[in-house]
PDB file of C-alpha atoms in Angstrom:
ATOM      1  CA  MET A 708      14.518  -8.697  22.200  1.00  0.00           C
ATOM      2  CA  ASN A 709      11.812 -11.286  22.571  1.00  0.00           C
ATOM      3  CA  ILE A 710      10.903 -12.040  18.940  1.00  0.00           C
ATOM      4  CA  ASN A 711       7.949 -14.171  19.978  1.00  0.00           C
ATOM      5  CA  SER A 712       6.387 -11.195  21.731  1.00  0.00           C
ATOM      6  CA  VAL A 713       6.736  -9.102  18.567  1.00  0.00           C
ATOM      7  CA  THR A 714       5.201 -11.886  16.473  1.00  0.00           C
ATOM      8  CA  ASP A 715       2.268 -12.247  18.837  1.00  0.00           C
ATOM      9  CA  LEU A 716       1.689  -8.495  18.966  1.00  0.00           C
ATOM     10  CA  VAL A 717       1.809  -8.120  15.160  1.00  0.00           C
ATOM     11  CA  ASN A 718      -0.808 -10.820  14.697  1.00  0.00           C
ATOM     12  CA  PHE A 719      -2.944  -9.535  17.549  1.00  0.00           C
ATOM     13  CA  VAL A 720      -3.028  -6.017  16.041  1.00  0.00           C
ATOM     14  CA  ILE A 721      -3.685  -7.235  12.476  1.00  0.00           C
ATOM     15  CA  SER A 722      -6.485  -9.558  13.597  1.00  0.00           C
ATOM     16  CA  SER A 723      -8.113  -6.831  15.677  1.00  0.00           C
ATOM     17  CA  GLU A 724      -7.932  -4.318  12.800  1.00  0.00           C
ATOM     18  CA  LEU A 725      -9.291  -6.861  10.319  1.00  0.00           C
ATOM     19  CA  GLU A 726     -12.230  -7.640  12.566  1.00  0.00           C
ATOM     20  CA  GLN A 727     -13.054  -3.934  12.894  1.00  0.00           C
ATOM     21  CA  PHE A 728     -12.752  -3.541   9.116  1.00  0.00           C
ATOM     22  CA  LYS A 729     -15.260  -6.350   8.588  1.00  0.00           C
ATOM     23  CA  GLN A 730     -17.720  -4.783  11.024  1.00  0.00           C
ATOM     24  CA  ASP A 731     -17.563  -1.444   9.178  1.00  0.00           C
ATOM     25  CA  TYR A 732     -17.566  -2.944   5.689  1.00  0.00           C
ATOM     26  CA  ASP A 733     -21.151  -1.954   4.823  1.00  0.00           C
ATOM     27  CA  VAL A 734     -21.017   1.542   6.322  1.00  0.00           C
ATOM     28  CA  GLU A 735     -21.664   4.326   3.776  1.00  0.00           C
ATOM     29  CA  PRO A 736     -19.912   6.561   3.017  1.00  0.00           C
ATOM     30  CA  ILE A 737     -16.661   4.679   3.628  1.00  0.00           C
ATOM     31  CA  PRO A 738     -15.314   5.837   7.011  1.00  0.00           C
ATOM     32  CA  LYS A 739     -11.802   7.278   6.980  1.00  0.00           C
ATOM     33  CA  SER A 740     -11.133   5.037   9.960  1.00  0.00           C
ATOM     34  CA  GLN A 741     -11.722   2.007   7.746  1.00  0.00           C
ATOM     35  CA  ASP A 742      -9.273   3.244   5.125  1.00  0.00           C
ATOM     36  CA  ILE A 743      -6.472   3.882   7.611  1.00  0.00           C
ATOM     37  CA  SER A 744      -7.207   0.569   9.302  1.00  0.00           C
ATOM     38  CA  SER A 745      -6.705  -1.396   6.082  1.00  0.00           C
ATOM     39  CA  LEU A 746      -3.592   0.636   5.224  1.00  0.00           C
ATOM     40  CA  SER A 747      -2.188  -0.263   8.642  1.00  0.00           C
ATOM     41  CA  ILE A 748      -2.834  -3.962   8.037  1.00  0.00           C
ATOM     42  CA  GLU A 749      -1.012  -3.583   4.723  1.00  0.00           C
ATOM     43  CA  TRP A 750       1.920  -1.750   6.341  1.00  0.00           C
ATOM     44  CA  LEU A 751       2.320  -4.363   9.093  1.00  0.00           C
ATOM     45  CA  CYS A 752       2.161  -7.242   6.617  1.00  0.00           C
ATOM     46  CA  TYR A 753       4.705  -5.528   4.362  1.00  0.00           C
ATOM     47  CA  TYR A 754       7.258  -4.736   7.056  1.00  0.00           C
ATOM     48  CA  CYS A 755       6.609  -7.709   9.323  1.00  0.00           C
ATOM     49  CA  LYS A 756       5.804 -10.348   6.723  1.00  0.00           C
ATOM     50  CA  GLU A 757       7.900 -12.998   8.477  1.00  0.00           C
ATOM     51  CA  GLN A 758       5.950 -12.462  11.695  1.00  0.00           C
ATOM     52  CA  VAL A 759       2.502 -12.897  10.084  1.00  0.00           C
ATOM     53  CA  ALA A 760       1.116 -16.243  11.231  1.00  0.00           C
ATOM     54  CA  ASN A 761      -0.572 -18.619   8.780  1.00  0.00           C
ATOM     55  CA  ASP A 762      -3.925 -18.188  10.536  1.00  0.00           C
ATOM     56  CA  THR A 763      -3.668 -14.400  10.152  1.00  0.00           C
ATOM     57  CA  LYS A 764      -2.579 -14.689   6.528  1.00  0.00           C
ATOM     58  CA  ASN A 765      -5.402 -17.110   5.713  1.00  0.00           C
ATOM     59  CA  ALA A 766      -7.974 -14.844   7.370  1.00  0.00           C
ATOM     60  CA  ILE A 767      -6.900 -11.893   5.194  1.00  0.00           C
ATOM     61  CA  ILE A 768      -6.768 -13.909   1.956  1.00  0.00           C
ATOM     62  CA  SER A 769     -10.109 -15.573   2.668  1.00  0.00           C
ATOM     63  CA  PHE A 770     -11.798 -12.217   3.283  1.00  0.00           C
ATOM     64  CA  VAL A 771     -10.300 -10.678   0.129  1.00  0.00           C
ATOM     65  CA  ASP A 772     -11.311 -13.700  -1.965  1.00  0.00           C
ATOM     66  CA  ASN A 773     -14.870 -13.513  -0.643  1.00  0.00           C
ATOM     67  CA  VAL A 774     -15.144  -9.800  -1.473  1.00  0.00           C
ATOM     68  CA  LEU A 775     -13.769 -10.397  -4.974  1.00  0.00           C
ATOM     69  CA  GLN A 776     -16.523 -12.956  -5.576  1.00  0.00           C
ATOM     70  CA  THR A 777     -19.419 -10.784  -4.397  1.00  0.00           C
ATOM     71  CA  LYS A 778     -21.913  -9.591  -7.014  1.00  0.00           C
ATOM     72  CA  ASP A 779     -21.446  -5.932  -6.090  1.00  0.00           C
ATOM     73  CA  TYR A 780     -17.630  -5.969  -6.139  1.00  0.00           C
ATOM     74  CA  LYS A 781     -17.496  -3.896  -9.346  1.00  0.00           C
ATOM     75  CA  TYR A 782     -19.741  -1.272  -7.764  1.00  0.00           C
ATOM     76  CA  ILE A 783     -18.762  -1.257  -4.092  1.00  0.00           C
ATOM     77  CA  GLY A 784     -16.076  -3.764  -3.145  1.00  0.00           C
ATOM     78  CA  TRP A 785     -13.302  -2.400  -5.344  1.00  0.00           C
ATOM     79  CA  ARG A 786     -13.440   0.959  -3.535  1.00  0.00           C
ATOM     80  CA  ARG A 787     -13.134  -0.631  -0.114  1.00  0.00           C
ATOM     81  CA  ILE A 788     -10.319  -3.167  -0.352  1.00  0.00           C
ATOM     82  CA  PRO A 789      -7.410  -1.593  -2.321  1.00  0.00           C
ATOM     83  CA  ALA A 790      -5.089  -1.847   0.696  1.00  0.00           C
ATOM     84  CA  LEU A 791      -6.163  -5.423   1.402  1.00  0.00           C
ATOM     85  CA  LEU A 792      -5.572  -6.372  -2.239  1.00  0.00           C
ATOM     86  CA  ALA A 793      -2.062  -4.949  -1.864  1.00  0.00           C
ATOM     87  CA  THR A 794      -1.729  -6.957   1.360  1.00  0.00           C
ATOM     88  CA  ALA A 795      -2.802 -10.152  -0.404  1.00  0.00           C
ATOM     89  CA  PHE A 796      -0.148  -9.510  -3.061  1.00  0.00           C
ATOM     90  CA  THR A 797       2.498  -9.014  -0.365  1.00  0.00           C
ATOM     91  CA  LEU A 798       1.550 -12.215   1.431  1.00  0.00           C
ATOM     92  CA  THR A 799       1.205 -14.425  -1.654  1.00  0.00           C
ATOM     93  CA  GLY A 800       3.319 -12.806  -4.360  1.00  0.00           C
ATOM     94  CA  LYS A 801       0.434 -13.383  -6.791  1.00  0.00           C
ATOM     95  CA  GLU A 802      -0.126 -10.571  -9.303  1.00  0.00           C
ATOM     96  CA  TYR A 803      -3.712 -11.802  -9.523  1.00  0.00           C
ATOM     97  CA  TYR A 804      -4.467  -9.642  -6.478  1.00  0.00           C
ATOM     98  CA  LEU A 805      -2.482  -6.737  -7.873  1.00  0.00           C
ATOM     99  CA  ASN A 806      -3.847  -6.492 -11.413  1.00  0.00           C
ATOM    100  CA  ASP A 807      -7.327  -5.249 -10.537  1.00  0.00           C
ATOM    101  CA  LEU A 808      -5.829  -2.682  -8.190  1.00  0.00           C
ATOM    102  CA  LEU A 809      -3.440  -1.409 -10.861  1.00  0.00           C
ATOM    103  CA  ASN A 810      -6.196  -1.364 -13.457  1.00  0.00           C
ATOM    104  CA  ASN A 811      -8.356   0.788 -11.154  1.00  0.00           C
ATOM    105  CA  LEU A 812      -5.492   3.261 -10.794  1.00  0.00           C
ATOM    106  CA  ALA A 813      -6.957   4.868 -13.922  1.00  0.00           C
ATOM    107  CA  CYS A 814     -10.503   5.020 -12.560  1.00  0.00           C
ATOM    108  CA  HIS A 815     -12.435   8.262 -13.028  1.00  0.00           C
ATOM    109  CA  GLN A 816     -13.343   8.704  -9.374  1.00  0.00           C
ATOM    110  CA  SER A 817     -11.931  10.048  -6.142  1.00  0.00           C
ATOM    111  CA  SER A 818     -10.957   6.482  -5.188  1.00  0.00           C
ATOM    112  CA  ARG A 819      -7.752   7.016  -7.170  1.00  0.00           C
ATOM    113  CA  GLU A 820      -6.281   8.884  -4.214  1.00  0.00           C
ATOM    114  CA  PHE A 821      -6.757   5.926  -1.871  1.00  0.00           C
ATOM    115  CA  ILE A 822      -5.440   3.483  -4.489  1.00  0.00           C
ATOM    116  CA  CYS A 823      -2.295   5.617  -4.723  1.00  0.00           C
ATOM    117  CA  LYS A 824      -1.950   5.423  -0.942  1.00  0.00           C
ATOM    118  CA  ALA A 825      -2.283   1.634  -1.012  1.00  0.00           C
ATOM    119  CA  LEU A 826       0.329   1.371  -3.775  1.00  0.00           C
ATOM    120  CA  THR A 827       2.685   3.696  -1.888  1.00  0.00           C
ATOM    121  CA  VAL A 828       3.291   1.148   0.875  1.00  0.00           C
ATOM    122  CA  ILE A 829       4.295  -1.684  -1.474  1.00  0.00           C
ATOM    123  CA  CYS A 830       5.890   0.467  -4.193  1.00  0.00           C
ATOM    124  CA  PRO A 831       9.364  -1.174  -3.926  1.00  0.00           C
ATOM    125  CA  THR A 832       7.834  -4.545  -4.869  1.00  0.00           C
ATOM    126  CA  LEU A 833       5.475  -3.367  -7.615  1.00  0.00           C
ATOM    127  CA  PRO A 834       6.498  -4.827 -10.996  1.00  0.00           C
ATOM    128  CA  PHE A 835       7.408  -1.984 -13.345  1.00  0.00           C
ATOM    129  CA  ASP A 836       6.671  -4.119 -16.398  1.00  0.00           C
ATOM    130  CA  ASN A 837       3.094  -4.918 -15.323  1.00  0.00           C
ATOM    131  CA  GLU A 838       0.883  -4.026 -18.300  1.00  0.00           C
ATOM    132  CA  PHE A 839      -2.003  -2.793 -16.125  1.00  0.00           C
ATOM    133  CA  PHE A 840       0.355  -0.539 -14.172  1.00  0.00           C
ATOM    134  CA  GLN A 841       1.881   1.108 -17.242  1.00  0.00           C
ATOM    135  CA  SER A 842      -1.458   1.366 -19.040  1.00  0.00           C
ATOM    136  CA  SER A 843      -3.125   3.129 -16.088  1.00  0.00           C
ATOM    137  CA  VAL A 844      -0.263   5.569 -15.612  1.00  0.00           C
ATOM    138  CA  LEU A 845      -0.298   6.449 -19.308  1.00  0.00           C
ATOM    139  CA  SER A 846      -4.058   6.962 -19.202  1.00  0.00           C
ATOM    140  CA  ASN A 847      -3.680   9.257 -16.188  1.00  0.00           C
ATOM    141  CA  LEU A 848      -0.978  11.244 -17.978  1.00  0.00           C
ATOM    142  CA  GLU A 849      -2.855  11.566 -21.260  1.00  0.00           C
ATOM    143  CA  LYS A 850      -6.125  12.638 -19.626  1.00  0.00           C
ATOM    144  CA  ARG A 851      -4.451  14.577 -16.802  1.00  0.00           C
ATOM    145  CA  HIS A 852      -6.434  12.733 -14.192  1.00  0.00           C
ATOM    146  CA  GLY A 853      -6.060  13.811 -10.607  1.00  0.00           C
ATOM    147  CA  PHE A 854      -2.880  12.343  -9.068  1.00  0.00           C
ATOM    148  CA  TYR A 855      -1.317  11.651 -12.481  1.00  0.00           C
ATOM    149  CA  GLU A 856       2.010  12.950 -11.131  1.00  0.00           C
ATOM    150  CA  ILE A 857       1.736  10.642  -8.124  1.00  0.00           C
ATOM    151  CA  SER A 858       0.969   7.543 -10.191  1.00  0.00           C
ATOM    152  CA  THR A 859       3.942   8.327 -12.464  1.00  0.00           C
ATOM    153  CA  ILE A 860       6.304   8.634  -9.498  1.00  0.00           C
ATOM    154  CA  LEU A 861       4.994   5.300  -8.214  1.00  0.00           C
ATOM    155  CA  LEU A 862       5.800   3.674 -11.560  1.00  0.00           C
ATOM    156  CA  LEU A 863       9.289   5.180 -11.773  1.00  0.00           C
ATOM    157  CA  ASN A 864      10.106   4.021  -8.231  1.00  0.00           C
ATOM    158  CA  SER A 865       8.721   0.509  -8.676  1.00  0.00           C
ATOM    159  CA  ASN A 866      10.733  -2.691  -9.008  1.00  0.00           C
ATOM    160  CA  GLY A 867      12.358  -2.663 -12.434  1.00  0.00           C
ATOM    161  CA  ASP A 868      15.509  -2.059 -14.447  1.00  0.00           C
ATOM    162  CA  HIS A 869      16.614   1.574 -14.613  1.00  0.00           C
ATOM    163  CA  ASP A 870      17.293   1.350 -18.348  1.00  0.00           C
ATOM    164  CA  MET A 871      13.767   0.019 -18.944  1.00  0.00           C
ATOM    165  CA  LYS A 872      12.334   3.015 -17.111  1.00  0.00           C
ATOM    166  CA  GLU A 873      14.449   5.445 -19.097  1.00  0.00           C
ATOM    167  CA  LYS A 874      13.358   3.747 -22.328  1.00  0.00           C
ATOM    168  CA  TRP A 875       9.706   4.011 -21.228  1.00  0.00           C
ATOM    169  CA  LEU A 876      10.121   7.748 -20.612  1.00  0.00           C
ATOM    170  CA  ILE A 877      11.754   8.412 -23.984  1.00  0.00           C
ATOM    171  CA  GLU A 878       9.298   6.263 -25.968  1.00  0.00           C
ATOM    172  CA  ASN A 879       6.273   7.991 -24.466  1.00  0.00           C
ATOM    173  CA  LEU A 880       7.774  11.443 -24.938  1.00  0.00           C
ATOM    174  CA  GLU A 881       7.998  10.596 -28.620  1.00  0.00           C
ATOM    175  CA  SER A 882       4.476   9.158 -28.835  1.00  0.00           C
ATOM    176  CA  GLU A 883       1.677  11.325 -30.209  1.00  0.00           C
ATOM    177  CA  PRO A 884      -0.491  11.546 -27.062  1.00  0.00           C
ATOM    178  CA  LEU A 885       2.398  12.652 -24.829  1.00  0.00           C
ATOM    179  CA  LYS A 886       4.806  14.245 -27.273  1.00  0.00           C
ATOM    180  CA  GLY A 887       6.702  17.010 -25.505  1.00  0.00           C
ATOM    181  CA  ASN A 888       4.904  16.402 -22.183  1.00  0.00           C
ATOM    182  CA  THR A 889       6.643  18.768 -19.764  1.00  0.00           C
ATOM    183  CA  PHE A 890       6.165  16.582 -16.705  1.00  0.00           C
ATOM    184  CA  LEU A 891       7.786  13.558 -18.381  1.00  0.00           C
ATOM    185  CA  SER A 892      10.572  15.543 -20.046  1.00  0.00           C
ATOM    186  CA  ASP A 893      11.547  17.011 -16.666  1.00  0.00           C
ATOM    187  CA  TRP A 894      12.302  13.493 -15.458  1.00  0.00           C
ATOM    188  CA  THR A 895      14.726  12.848 -18.321  1.00  0.00           C
ATOM    189  CA  THR A 896      16.708  15.967 -17.421  1.00  0.00           C
ATOM    190  CA  GLY A 897      16.962  15.056 -13.734  1.00  0.00           C
ATOM    191  CA  LYS A 898      14.794  17.915 -12.536  1.00  0.00           C
ATOM    192  CA  VAL A 899      13.713  17.589  -8.901  1.00  0.00           C
ATOM    193  CA  TYR A 900       9.964  17.216  -8.318  1.00  0.00           C
ATOM    194  CA  LYS A 901       8.460  17.945  -4.918  1.00  0.00           C
ATOM    195  CA  ALA A 902       5.545  15.884  -3.597  1.00  0.00           C
ATOM    196  CA  GLU A 903       4.427  15.632   0.030  1.00  0.00           C
ATOM    197  CA  PHE A 904       1.786  12.997  -0.753  1.00  0.00           C
ATOM    198  CA  PHE A 905       3.966   9.953  -0.047  1.00  0.00           C
ATOM    199  CA  GLN A 906       5.535  11.137   3.182  1.00  0.00           C
ATOM    200  CA  ASN A 907       2.170  12.349   4.486  1.00  0.00           C
ATOM    201  CA  THR A 908       0.648   8.960   3.631  1.00  0.00           C
ATOM    202  CA  LEU A 909       3.395   6.968   5.336  1.00  0.00           C
ATOM    203  CA  ASN A 910       3.421   9.222   8.405  1.00  0.00           C
ATOM    204  CA  ALA A 911      -0.349   8.870   8.813  1.00  0.00           C
ATOM    205  CA  ILE A 912      -0.086   5.094   8.618  1.00  0.00           C
ATOM    206  CA  LYS A 913       2.826   4.906  11.048  1.00  0.00           C
ATOM    207  CA  SER A 914       1.020   7.162  13.532  1.00  0.00           C
ATOM    208  CA  HIS A 915      -2.056   4.933  13.385  1.00  0.00           C
ATOM    209  CA  VAL A 916       0.037   1.767  13.668  1.00  0.00           C
ATOM    210  CA  LEU A 917       1.865   3.161  16.695  1.00  0.00           C
ATOM    211  CA  PHE A 918      -1.428   4.058  18.375  1.00  0.00           C
ATOM    212  CA  ARG A 919      -2.817   0.583  17.662  1.00  0.00           C
ATOM    213  CA  ILE A 920       0.334  -1.096  18.935  1.00  0.00           C
ATOM    214  CA  LEU A 921       0.063   0.836  22.178  1.00  0.00           C
ATOM    215  CA  LYS A 922      -3.678   0.225  22.481  1.00  0.00           C
ATOM    216  CA  HIS A 923      -3.701  -3.421  21.450  1.00  0.00           C
ATOM    217  CA  GLY A 924      -0.424  -4.038  23.264  1.00  0.00           C
ATOM    218  CA  TYR A 925      -2.134  -3.026  26.482  1.00  0.00           C
ATOM    219  CA  LEU A 926      -5.073  -5.304  25.759  1.00  0.00           C
ATOM    220  CA  TYR A 927      -2.712  -8.086  24.732  1.00  0.00           C
ATOM    221  CA  ASN A 928      -0.687  -7.777  27.927  1.00  0.00           C
ATOM    222  CA  ASN A 929      -3.825  -7.874  30.053  1.00  0.00           C
ATOM    223  CA  GLN A 930      -5.845 -10.563  28.341  1.00  0.00           C
ATOM    224  CA  TYR A 931      -6.534 -13.678  30.392  1.00  0.00           C
ATOM    225  CA  ASN A 932      -4.522 -16.661  29.188  1.00  0.00           C
ATOM    226  CA  LEU A 933      -4.923 -20.045  30.849  1.00  0.00           C
ATOM    227  CA  PHE A 934      -1.706 -21.429  29.416  1.00  0.00           C
ATOM    228  CA  ASN A 935       0.731 -18.562  29.813  1.00  0.00           C
ATOM    229  CA  ASP A 936      -0.063 -15.648  32.113  1.00  0.00           C
ATOM    230  CA  ASN A 937       3.486 -14.270  31.981  1.00  0.00           C
ATOM    231  CA  LYS A 938       3.353 -13.215  28.335  1.00  0.00           C
ATOM    232  CA  LYS A 939       4.232  -9.532  27.988  1.00  0.00           C
ATOM    233  CA  VAL A 940       5.184  -7.069  25.258  1.00  0.00           C
ATOM    234  CA  PHE A 941       7.700  -4.479  26.363  1.00  0.00           C
ATOM    235  CA  ALA A 942       8.391  -1.073  24.808  1.00  0.00           C
ATOM    236  CA  ARG A 943      11.837  -2.143  23.546  1.00  0.00           C
ATOM    237  CA  THR A 944      10.202  -4.670  21.197  1.00  0.00           C
ATOM    238  CA  LEU A 945       8.812  -1.759  19.162  1.00  0.00           C
ATOM    239  CA  ASP A 946      12.292  -1.336  17.654  1.00  0.00           C
ATOM    240  CA  VAL A 947      11.296  -3.965  15.099  1.00  0.00           C
ATOM    241  CA  PHE A 948       8.928  -1.460  13.429  1.00  0.00           C
ATOM    242  CA  HIS A 949      11.758   0.566  11.864  1.00  0.00           C
ATOM    243  CA  ASP A 950      11.451   1.238   8.170  1.00  0.00           C
ATOM    244  CA  GLU A 951      13.448   2.719   5.322  1.00  0.00           C
ATOM    245  CA  HIS A 952      11.140   3.454   2.406  1.00  0.00           C
ATOM    246  CA  PRO A 953      12.218   4.989  -0.937  1.00  0.00           C
ATOM    247  CA  LEU A 954       9.116   7.170  -1.049  1.00  0.00           C
ATOM    248  CA  ASP A 955       9.551   8.520   2.484  1.00  0.00           C
ATOM    249  CA  THR A 956      10.792  11.883   1.181  1.00  0.00           C
ATOM    250  CA  GLU A 957       9.430  15.110  -0.285  1.00  0.00           C
ATOM    251  CA  THR A 958      11.659  15.331  -3.374  1.00  0.00           C
ATOM    252  CA  PHE A 959      12.051  12.975  -6.322  1.00  0.00           C
ATOM    253  CA  GLU A 960      14.257  12.847  -9.385  1.00  0.00           C
ATOM    254  CA  PHE A 961      15.087  10.342 -12.089  1.00  0.00           C
ATOM    255  CA  ARG A 962      18.862  10.158 -12.296  1.00  0.00           C
ATOM    256  CA  LYS A 963      20.655   8.717 -15.273  1.00  0.00           C
ATOM    257  CA  LYS A 964      23.263   6.079 -14.647  1.00  0.00           C
ATOM    258  CA  GLU A 965      26.768   7.412 -14.228  1.00  0.00           C
TER     259      GLU A 965
END
């Protein structure tokens, strides 16, 4: 497999999607096409992090930083860039980009659904012990916000010690706000919980990514290049986009250590 071709294609697709995202940034209401576009950028950067060129990385980080500094970020920007904040975290490892996203997981608006989708992609790297993460999930549980089950599953499947998660469950089951909470107690007994949200989210992203790879791959193969007109991306190079994700299932359970 020609790794260079994969690298070039990844960056070509990400750059094209980012440019389209920028062009649609001010469109109201937020187009669904913009949401899936940013989720696809996130997915590609998560699974193909080593192939993301510095120029591509810098373009994403620069755009995110600029949005964070805008005067209307607290009113508009935060609803538009959840997936790009998650991308910035993936590319830099800085929880600075993650904290605002996790804090907004407890927002009182429909944006919570999209935030959950953005967190789904990077769930294996989310820090379980992040105070904003735990605080938002607890708020969702206590107030029974929409998607409170989903945010809890995200937390319990994040990056953290199993014993710490079990301790968190027990402590909150004994706390006054959540004492005897059926949803939490089911996890301590190993009961299976069914949720199609995660698999539907990942399948939608992968379908969009595949379409963009095919579309942009065609454009990439046919663009005029003065220095190398033999550069091609072949179908076999798509094998690199194979993923194994812990949330790519319909059933979840919290198993105690043997």
